[in-house]
Short mmCIF file of C-alpha atoms in Angstrom, two decimals:
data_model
loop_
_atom_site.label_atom_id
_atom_site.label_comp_id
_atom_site.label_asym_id
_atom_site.label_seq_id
_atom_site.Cartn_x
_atom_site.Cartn_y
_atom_site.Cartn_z
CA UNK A 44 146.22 86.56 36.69
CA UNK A 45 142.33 87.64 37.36
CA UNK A 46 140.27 85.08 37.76
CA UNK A 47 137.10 84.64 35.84
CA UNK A 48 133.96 85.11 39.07
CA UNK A 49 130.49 84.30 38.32
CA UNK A 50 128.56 85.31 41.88
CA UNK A 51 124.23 83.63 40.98
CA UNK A 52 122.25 85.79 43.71
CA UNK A 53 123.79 89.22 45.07
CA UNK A 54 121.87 89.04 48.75
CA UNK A 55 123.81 89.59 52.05
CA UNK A 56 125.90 86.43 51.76
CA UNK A 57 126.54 87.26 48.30
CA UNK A 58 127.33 90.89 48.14
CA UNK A 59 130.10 89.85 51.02
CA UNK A 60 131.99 87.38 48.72
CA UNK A 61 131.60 90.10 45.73
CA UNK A 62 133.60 92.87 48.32
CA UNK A 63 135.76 89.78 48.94
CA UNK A 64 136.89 88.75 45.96
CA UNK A 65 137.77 91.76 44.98
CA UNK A 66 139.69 93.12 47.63
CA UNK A 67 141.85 89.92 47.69
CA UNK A 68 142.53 90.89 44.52
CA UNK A 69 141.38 86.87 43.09
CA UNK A 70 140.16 89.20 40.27
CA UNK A 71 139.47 92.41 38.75
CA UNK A 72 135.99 94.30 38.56
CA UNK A 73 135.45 93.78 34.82
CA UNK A 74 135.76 90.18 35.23
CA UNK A 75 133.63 89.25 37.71
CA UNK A 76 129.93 89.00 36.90
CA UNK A 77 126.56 88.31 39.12
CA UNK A 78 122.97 88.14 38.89
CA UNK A 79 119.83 89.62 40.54
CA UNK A 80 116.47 90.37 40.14
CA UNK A 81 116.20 93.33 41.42
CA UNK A 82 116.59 96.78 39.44
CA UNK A 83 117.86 98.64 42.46
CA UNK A 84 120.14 96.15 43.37
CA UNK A 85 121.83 95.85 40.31
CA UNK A 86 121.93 99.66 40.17
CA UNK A 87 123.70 99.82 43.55
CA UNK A 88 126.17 96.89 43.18
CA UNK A 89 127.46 97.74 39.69
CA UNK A 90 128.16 101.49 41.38
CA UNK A 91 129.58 100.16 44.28
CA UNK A 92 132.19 97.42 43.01
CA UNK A 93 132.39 98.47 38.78
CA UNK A 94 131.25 94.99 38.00
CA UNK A 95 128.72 93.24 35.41
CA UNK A 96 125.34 92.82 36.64
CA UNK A 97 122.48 90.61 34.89
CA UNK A 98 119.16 90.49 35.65
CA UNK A 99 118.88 86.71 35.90
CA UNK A 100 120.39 85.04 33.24
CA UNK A 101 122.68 82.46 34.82
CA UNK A 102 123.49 80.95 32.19
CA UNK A 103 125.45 84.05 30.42
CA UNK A 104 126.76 84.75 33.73
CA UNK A 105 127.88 80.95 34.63
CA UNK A 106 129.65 80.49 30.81
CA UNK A 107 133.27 80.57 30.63
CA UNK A 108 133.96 81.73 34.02
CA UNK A 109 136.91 80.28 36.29
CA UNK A 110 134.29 80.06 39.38
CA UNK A 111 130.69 79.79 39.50
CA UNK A 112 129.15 80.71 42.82
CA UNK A 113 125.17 80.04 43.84
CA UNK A 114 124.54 82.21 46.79
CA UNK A 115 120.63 81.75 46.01
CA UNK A 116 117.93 80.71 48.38
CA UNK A 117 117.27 76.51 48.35
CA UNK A 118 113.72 76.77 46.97
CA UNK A 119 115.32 77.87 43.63
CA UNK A 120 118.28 75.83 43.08
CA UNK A 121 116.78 73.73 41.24
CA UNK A 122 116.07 75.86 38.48
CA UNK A 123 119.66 77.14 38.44
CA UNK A 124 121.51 74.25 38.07
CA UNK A 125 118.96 73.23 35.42
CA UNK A 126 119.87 76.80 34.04
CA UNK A 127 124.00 76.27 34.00
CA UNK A 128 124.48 72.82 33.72
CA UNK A 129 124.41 73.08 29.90
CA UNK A 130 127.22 75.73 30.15
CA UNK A 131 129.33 74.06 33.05
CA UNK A 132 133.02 72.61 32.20
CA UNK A 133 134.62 70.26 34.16
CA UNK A 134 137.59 72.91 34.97
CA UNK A 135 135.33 75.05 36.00
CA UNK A 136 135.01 75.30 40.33
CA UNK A 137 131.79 75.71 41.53
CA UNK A 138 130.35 77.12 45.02
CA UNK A 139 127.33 76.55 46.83
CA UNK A 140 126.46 78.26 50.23
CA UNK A 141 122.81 77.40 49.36
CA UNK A 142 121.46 75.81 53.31
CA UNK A 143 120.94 72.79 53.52
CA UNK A 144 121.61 71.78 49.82
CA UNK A 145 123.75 68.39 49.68
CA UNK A 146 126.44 67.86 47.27
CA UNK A 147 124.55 64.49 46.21
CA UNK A 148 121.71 66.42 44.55
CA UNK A 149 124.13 69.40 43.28
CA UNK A 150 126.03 66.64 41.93
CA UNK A 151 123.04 65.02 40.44
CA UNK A 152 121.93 68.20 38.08
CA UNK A 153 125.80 69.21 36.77
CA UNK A 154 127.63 65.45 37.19
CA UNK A 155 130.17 64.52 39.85
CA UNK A 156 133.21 65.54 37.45
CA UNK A 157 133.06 69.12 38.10
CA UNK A 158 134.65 70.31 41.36
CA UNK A 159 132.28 71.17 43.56
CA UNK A 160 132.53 73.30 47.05
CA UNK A 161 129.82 73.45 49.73
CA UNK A 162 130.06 76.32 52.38
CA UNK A 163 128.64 77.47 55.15
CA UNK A 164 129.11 81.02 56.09
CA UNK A 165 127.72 82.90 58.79
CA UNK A 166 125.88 86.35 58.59
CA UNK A 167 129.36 88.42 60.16
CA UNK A 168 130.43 87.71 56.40
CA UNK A 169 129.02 91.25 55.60
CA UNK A 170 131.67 92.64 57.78
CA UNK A 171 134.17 90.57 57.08
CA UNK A 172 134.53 88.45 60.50
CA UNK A 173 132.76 85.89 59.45
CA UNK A 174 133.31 81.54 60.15
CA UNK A 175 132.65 79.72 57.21
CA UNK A 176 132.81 75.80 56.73
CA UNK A 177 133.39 74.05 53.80
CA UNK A 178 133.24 70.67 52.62
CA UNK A 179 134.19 69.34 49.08
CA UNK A 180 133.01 66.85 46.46
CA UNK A 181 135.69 63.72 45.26
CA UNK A 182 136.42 66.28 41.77
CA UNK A 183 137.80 68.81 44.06
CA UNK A 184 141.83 68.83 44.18
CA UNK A 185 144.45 71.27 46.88
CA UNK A 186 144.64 73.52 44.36
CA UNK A 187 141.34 74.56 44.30
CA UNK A 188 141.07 74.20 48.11
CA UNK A 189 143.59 76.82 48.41
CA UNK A 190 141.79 79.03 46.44
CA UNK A 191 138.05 79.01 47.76
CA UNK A 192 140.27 79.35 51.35
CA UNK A 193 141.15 82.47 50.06
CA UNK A 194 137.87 83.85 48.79
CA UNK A 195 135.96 83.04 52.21
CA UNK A 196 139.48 83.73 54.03
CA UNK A 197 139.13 87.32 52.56
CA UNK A 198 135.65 87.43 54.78
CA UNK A 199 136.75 85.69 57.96
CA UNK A 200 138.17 82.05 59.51
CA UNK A 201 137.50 79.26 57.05
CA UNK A 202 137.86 75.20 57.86
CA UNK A 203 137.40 72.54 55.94
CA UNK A 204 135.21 69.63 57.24
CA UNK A 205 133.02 66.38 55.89
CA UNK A 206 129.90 66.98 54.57
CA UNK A 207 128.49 65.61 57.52
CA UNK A 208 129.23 67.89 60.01
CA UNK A 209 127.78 70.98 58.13
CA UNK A 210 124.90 70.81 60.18
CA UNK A 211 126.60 70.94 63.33
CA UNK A 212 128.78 73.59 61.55
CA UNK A 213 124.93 75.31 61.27
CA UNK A 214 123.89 74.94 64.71
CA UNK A 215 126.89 76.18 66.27
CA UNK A 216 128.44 78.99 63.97
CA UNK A 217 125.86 79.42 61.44
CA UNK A 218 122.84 80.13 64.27
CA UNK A 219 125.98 81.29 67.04
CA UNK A 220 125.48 84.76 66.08
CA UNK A 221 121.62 84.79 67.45
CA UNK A 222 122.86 83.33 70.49
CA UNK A 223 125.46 86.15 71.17
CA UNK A 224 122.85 88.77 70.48
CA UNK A 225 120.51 87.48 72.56
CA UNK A 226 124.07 87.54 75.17
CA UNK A 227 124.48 90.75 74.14
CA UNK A 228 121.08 92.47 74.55
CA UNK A 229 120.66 91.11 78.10
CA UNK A 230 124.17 92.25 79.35
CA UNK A 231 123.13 95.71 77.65
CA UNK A 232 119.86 95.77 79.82
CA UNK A 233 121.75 94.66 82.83
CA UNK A 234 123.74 97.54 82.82
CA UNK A 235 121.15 99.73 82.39
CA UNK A 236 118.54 97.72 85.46
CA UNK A 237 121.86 99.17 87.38
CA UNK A 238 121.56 102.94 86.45
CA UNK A 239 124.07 102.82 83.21
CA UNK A 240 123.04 104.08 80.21
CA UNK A 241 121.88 103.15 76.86
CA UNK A 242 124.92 104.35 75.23
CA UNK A 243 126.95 103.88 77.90
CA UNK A 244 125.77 100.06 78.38
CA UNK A 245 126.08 99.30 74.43
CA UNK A 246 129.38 100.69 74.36
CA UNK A 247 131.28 98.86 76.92
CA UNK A 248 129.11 95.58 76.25
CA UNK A 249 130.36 95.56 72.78
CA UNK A 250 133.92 96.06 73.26
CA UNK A 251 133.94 93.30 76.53
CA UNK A 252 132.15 90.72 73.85
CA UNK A 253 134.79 92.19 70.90
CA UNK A 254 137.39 92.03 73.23
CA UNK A 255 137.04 88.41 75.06
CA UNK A 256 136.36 86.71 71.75
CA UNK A 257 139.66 88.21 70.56
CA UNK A 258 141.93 87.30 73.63
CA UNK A 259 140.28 83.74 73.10
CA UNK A 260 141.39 83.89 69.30
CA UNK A 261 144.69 85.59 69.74
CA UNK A 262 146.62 83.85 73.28
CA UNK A 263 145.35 79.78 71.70
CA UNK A 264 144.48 79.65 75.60
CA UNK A 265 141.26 77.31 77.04
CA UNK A 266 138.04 80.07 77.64
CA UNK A 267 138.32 78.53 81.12
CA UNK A 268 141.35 79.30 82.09
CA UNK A 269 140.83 83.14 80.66
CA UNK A 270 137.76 83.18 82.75
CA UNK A 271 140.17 82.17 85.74
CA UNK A 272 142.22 84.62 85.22
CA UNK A 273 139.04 86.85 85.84
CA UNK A 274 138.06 85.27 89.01
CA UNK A 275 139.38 86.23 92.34
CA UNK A 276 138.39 84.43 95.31
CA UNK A 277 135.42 86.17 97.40
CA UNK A 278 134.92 89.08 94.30
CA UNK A 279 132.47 90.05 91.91
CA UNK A 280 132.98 87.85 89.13
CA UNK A 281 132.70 84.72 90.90
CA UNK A 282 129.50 85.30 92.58
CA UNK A 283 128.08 86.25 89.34
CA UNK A 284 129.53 82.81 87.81
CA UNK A 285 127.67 81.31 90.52
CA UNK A 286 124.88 82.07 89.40
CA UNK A 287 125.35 81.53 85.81
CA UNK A 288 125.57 77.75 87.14
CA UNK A 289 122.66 78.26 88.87
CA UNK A 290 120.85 79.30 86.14
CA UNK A 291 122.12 76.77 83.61
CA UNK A 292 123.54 79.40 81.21
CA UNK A 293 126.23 76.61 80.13
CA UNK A 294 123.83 73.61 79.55
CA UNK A 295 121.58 75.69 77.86
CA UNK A 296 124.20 77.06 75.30
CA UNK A 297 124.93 73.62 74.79
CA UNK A 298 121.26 73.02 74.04
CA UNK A 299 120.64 75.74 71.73
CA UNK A 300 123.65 73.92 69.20
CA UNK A 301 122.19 70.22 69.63
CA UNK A 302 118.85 71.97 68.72
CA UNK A 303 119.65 73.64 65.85
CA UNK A 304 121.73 71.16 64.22
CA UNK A 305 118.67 68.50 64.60
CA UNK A 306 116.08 71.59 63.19
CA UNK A 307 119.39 71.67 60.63
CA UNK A 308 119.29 67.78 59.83
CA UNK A 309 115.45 68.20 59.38
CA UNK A 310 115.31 71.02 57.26
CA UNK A 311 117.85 69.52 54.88
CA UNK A 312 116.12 66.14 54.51
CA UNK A 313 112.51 68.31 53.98
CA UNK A 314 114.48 69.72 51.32
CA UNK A 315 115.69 67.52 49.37
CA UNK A 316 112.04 65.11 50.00
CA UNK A 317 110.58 68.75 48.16
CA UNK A 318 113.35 68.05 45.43
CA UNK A 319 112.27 64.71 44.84
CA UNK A 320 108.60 64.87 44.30
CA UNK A 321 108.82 67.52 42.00
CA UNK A 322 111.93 66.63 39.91
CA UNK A 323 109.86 66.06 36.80
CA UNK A 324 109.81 62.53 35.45
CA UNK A 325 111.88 62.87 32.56
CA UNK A 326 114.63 63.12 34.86
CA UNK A 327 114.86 60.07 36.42
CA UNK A 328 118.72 60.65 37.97
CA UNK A 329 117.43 63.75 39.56
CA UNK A 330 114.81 62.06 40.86
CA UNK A 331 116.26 58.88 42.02
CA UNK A 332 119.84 60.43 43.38
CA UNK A 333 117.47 63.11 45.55
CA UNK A 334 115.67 60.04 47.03
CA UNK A 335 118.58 58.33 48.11
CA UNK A 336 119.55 61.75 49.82
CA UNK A 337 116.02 62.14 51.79
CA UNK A 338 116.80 58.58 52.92
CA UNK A 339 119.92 59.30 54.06
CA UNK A 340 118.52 62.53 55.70
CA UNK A 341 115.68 60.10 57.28
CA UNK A 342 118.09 57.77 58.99
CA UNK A 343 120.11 60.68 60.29
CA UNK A 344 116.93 62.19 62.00
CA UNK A 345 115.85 58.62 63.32
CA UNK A 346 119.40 58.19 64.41
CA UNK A 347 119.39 61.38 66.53
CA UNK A 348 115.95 60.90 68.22
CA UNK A 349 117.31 57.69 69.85
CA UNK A 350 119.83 59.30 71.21
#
């Protein structure tokens, strides 16, 4: 049976779970349905995949469907859950991969009866080898785990965590791509300070980087002991590991994660503080549940500087 898909914002993130949805068959082209503001966009989308495309009425789009997604920036979620909730049922599944968004304040805009999924993908989604994390409101049941594991599965590895985590979920996965690029474009450049070329540098740093995060994937096998397996004893690769120590390559990796997920915690709570002072006063719940949240956010920030 096809599935009834409402996608709200047809960006990167969201164009990837469109492709995915459909070729994981979870439903047919004429009944999925998204939004966007943009002429062109629309224009290429509803060539590309054969589906319904709206300009940017949510509501329409959100009504009667199986599974409502948000893949919208945070600035504007506001005005789209104020946009569906009218429409919403409470057998309805809905999915937010809106940054930094908590459940608490989704929750306060639609109710906490409706099942509610928050993910975190990561930008590889667009070519479907993507991580995503998800975490779940108390409405959600296994049913309906299974089946957002197979949307995101259809783009990638998918895990279920706590809400909590999702900013460490940000920091490592979520910014992790940045990090390997950076990896990437300095191996590339090595290769070429040592008489390779472009082409020739870009091509075998890809497939090493393709390749290594596979065998770590595939064998279930420690990265350390792969790496030993690397390593002979007076050779090449351990005098370069040498001075990867040196350098700090490993602590600074480590770092770059702890970093973001702070900049992750911070961002969130700056979020949902913006929420709060302009939920408009006739909407005291909003207003009062998206305090609590910036509170929370503000003793998780505290918490981290002391340690």
């Amino acid at each position: 049976m096809s599935l009834k898909i409402a996608v709200i914002g047809a960006g990167n993130i969201g164009a990837a779970l469109i492709g995915g949805i459909l070729k994981s068959h979870l439903a047919d082209p004429k009944d999925v349905v998204a939004t966007d503001a943009r002429d062109e966009r629309r224009r290429e989308l509803a060539e590309q995949w054969k589906i319904r495309m709206l300009p940017a009425d949510n509501r329409e789009a959100a009504a009667g469907r199986d599974i409502v997604i948000l893949a919208v920036k945070p600035n504007i979620i506001p005005a789209v859950l104020n946009d569906i909730r009218g429409v919403l049922k409470k057998n309805q599944i809905v999915i937010s991969v809106a940054a930094g968004v908590p459940i608490s304040f989704i929750e306060s805009v639609i109710g906490n009866k409706i099942p509610l999924f928050r993910a975190m993908p990561n930008i590889p989604v667009v070519v479907e080898e993507g991580a995503t994390a998800v975490a779940g409101n108390h409405a959600t049941t296994p049913e309906q785990r299974k089946l957002v594991e197979k949307i995101f599965g259809a783009l990638g590895a998918v895990v279920f965590v706590e809400e909590t985590h999702l900013d460490a979920v940000t920091g490592l996965s979520g910014s992790g791509p940045a990090y390997i690029y950076m990896v990437i474009e300095a191996l590339i450049d090595g290769g070429k300070k040592m008489g390779l070329s472009q082409e020739v540098a870009t091509r075998l740093t890809e497939q090493t980087v393709l390749g290594a995060a596979k065998l770590v994937r595939d064998s279930k096998l420690h990265p350390a002991i792969l790496r030993d397996e690397v390593v002979t004893p007076g050779g090449t690769t351990i005098a370069a590991m040498h001075e990867l120590e040196k350098r700090g390559l490993r602590a600074m990796l480590i770092s770059a994660v702890e970093t973001a997920t702070l900049r992750s915690r911070e961002i969130a709570a700056q979020i949902t503080e913006k929420f709060a002072a302009s939920s408009p006063p006739a909407n005291p719940t909003i207003r009062k549940s998206v305090r609590k949240s910036a509170r929370k956010s503000e003793k998780q920030r505290a918490s981290s500087r002391r340690h």
